[in-house]
mmCIF file of C-alpha atoms in Angstrom:
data_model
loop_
_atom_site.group_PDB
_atom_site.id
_atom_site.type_symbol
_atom_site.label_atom_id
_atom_site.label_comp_id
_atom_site.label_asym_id
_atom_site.label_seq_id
_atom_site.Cartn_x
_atom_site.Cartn_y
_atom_site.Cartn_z
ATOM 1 C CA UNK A 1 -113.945 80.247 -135.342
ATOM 2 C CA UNK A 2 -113.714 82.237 -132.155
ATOM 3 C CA UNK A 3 -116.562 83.694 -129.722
ATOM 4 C CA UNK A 4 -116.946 87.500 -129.066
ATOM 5 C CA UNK A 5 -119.643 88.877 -126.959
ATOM 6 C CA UNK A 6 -121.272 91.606 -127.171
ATOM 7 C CA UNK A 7 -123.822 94.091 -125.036
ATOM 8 C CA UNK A 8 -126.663 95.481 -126.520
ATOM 9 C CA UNK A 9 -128.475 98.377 -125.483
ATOM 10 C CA UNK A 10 -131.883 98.253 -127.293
ATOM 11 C CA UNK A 11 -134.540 101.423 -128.017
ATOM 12 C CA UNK A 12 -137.005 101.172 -125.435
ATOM 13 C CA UNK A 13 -140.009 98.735 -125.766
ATOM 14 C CA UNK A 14 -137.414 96.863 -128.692
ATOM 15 C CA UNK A 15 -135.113 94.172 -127.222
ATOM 16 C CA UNK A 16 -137.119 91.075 -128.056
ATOM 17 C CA UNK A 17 -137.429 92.552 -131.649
ATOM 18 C CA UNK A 18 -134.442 93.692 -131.943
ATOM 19 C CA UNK A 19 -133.222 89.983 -130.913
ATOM 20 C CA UNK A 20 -135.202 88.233 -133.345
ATOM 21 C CA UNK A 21 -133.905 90.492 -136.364
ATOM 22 C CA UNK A 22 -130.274 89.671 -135.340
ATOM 23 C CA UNK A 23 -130.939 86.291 -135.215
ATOM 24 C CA UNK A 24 -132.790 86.219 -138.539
ATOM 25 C CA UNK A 25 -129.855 88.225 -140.287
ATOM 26 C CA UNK A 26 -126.592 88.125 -138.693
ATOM 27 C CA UNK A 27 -125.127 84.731 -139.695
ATOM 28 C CA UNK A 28 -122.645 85.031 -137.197
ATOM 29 C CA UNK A 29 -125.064 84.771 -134.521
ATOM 30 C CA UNK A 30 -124.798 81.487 -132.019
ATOM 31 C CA UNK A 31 -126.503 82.929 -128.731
ATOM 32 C CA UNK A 32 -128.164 86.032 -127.888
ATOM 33 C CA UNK A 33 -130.086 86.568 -124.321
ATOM 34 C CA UNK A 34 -132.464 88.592 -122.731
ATOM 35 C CA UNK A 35 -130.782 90.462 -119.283
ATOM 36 C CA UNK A 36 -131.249 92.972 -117.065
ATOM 37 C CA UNK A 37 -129.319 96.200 -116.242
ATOM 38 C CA UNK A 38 -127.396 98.762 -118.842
ATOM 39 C CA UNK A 39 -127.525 96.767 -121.686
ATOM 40 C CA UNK A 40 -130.797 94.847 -122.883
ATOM 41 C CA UNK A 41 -129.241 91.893 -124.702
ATOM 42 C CA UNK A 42 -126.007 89.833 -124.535
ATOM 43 C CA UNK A 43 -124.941 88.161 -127.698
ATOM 44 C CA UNK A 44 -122.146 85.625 -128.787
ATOM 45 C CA UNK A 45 -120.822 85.763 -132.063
ATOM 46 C CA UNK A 46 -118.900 82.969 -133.606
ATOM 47 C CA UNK A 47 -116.361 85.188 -136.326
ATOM 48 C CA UNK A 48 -113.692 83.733 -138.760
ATOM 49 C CA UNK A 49 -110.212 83.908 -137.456
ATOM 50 C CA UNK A 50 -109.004 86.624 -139.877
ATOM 51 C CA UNK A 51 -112.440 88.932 -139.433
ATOM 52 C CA UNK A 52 -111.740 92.004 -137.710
ATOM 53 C CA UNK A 53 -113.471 92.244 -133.825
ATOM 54 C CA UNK A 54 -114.252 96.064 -134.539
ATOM 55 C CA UNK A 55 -115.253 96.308 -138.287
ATOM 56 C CA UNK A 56 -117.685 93.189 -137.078
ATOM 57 C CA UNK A 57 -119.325 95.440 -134.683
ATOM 58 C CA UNK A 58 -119.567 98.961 -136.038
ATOM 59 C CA UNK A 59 -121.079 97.253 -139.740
ATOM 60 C CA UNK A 60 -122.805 94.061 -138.958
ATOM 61 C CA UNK A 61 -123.785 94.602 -135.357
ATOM 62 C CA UNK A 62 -123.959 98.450 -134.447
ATOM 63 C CA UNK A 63 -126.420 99.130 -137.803
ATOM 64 C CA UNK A 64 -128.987 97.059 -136.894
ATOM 65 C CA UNK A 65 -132.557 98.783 -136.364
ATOM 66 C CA UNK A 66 -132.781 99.640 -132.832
ATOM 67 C CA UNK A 67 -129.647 99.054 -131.593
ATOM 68 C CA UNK A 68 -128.464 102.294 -129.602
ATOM 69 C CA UNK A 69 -125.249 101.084 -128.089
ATOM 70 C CA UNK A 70 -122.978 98.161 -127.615
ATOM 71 C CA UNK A 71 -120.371 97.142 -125.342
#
């Protein structure tokens, strides 16, 4: 396994929602924090070594309700 972290910009009002629906259904999921400044949420991902950073984000991570940007 190997970490990647992720930003999370959120919709407005949605970042403690939108952290308890990742958490609920993205397995891959080991942290995820509440922070302040361009992005709403930090998470940390534990992925296979074969699983591809970038498909990970724009199909698990990026089309989650809510989610208007990551970094």
């Amino acid at each position: 396994m190997r970490p990647l972290f992720v930003l999370i910009k959120c919709e407005m009002g949605r970042a403690y929602e939108t952290a308890r629906e990742a958490v609920d259904r993205i397995e891959e999921v080991s942290e995820i924090y509440s922070i302040s400044g361009q992005y709403d949420l930090l998470a940390k991902f534990n992925l296979h070594k074969d699983e591809d950073i970038g498909t990970f984000v724009t199909r698990v991570v990026q089309t989650r309700p809510h989610i208007r940007d990551t970094f």
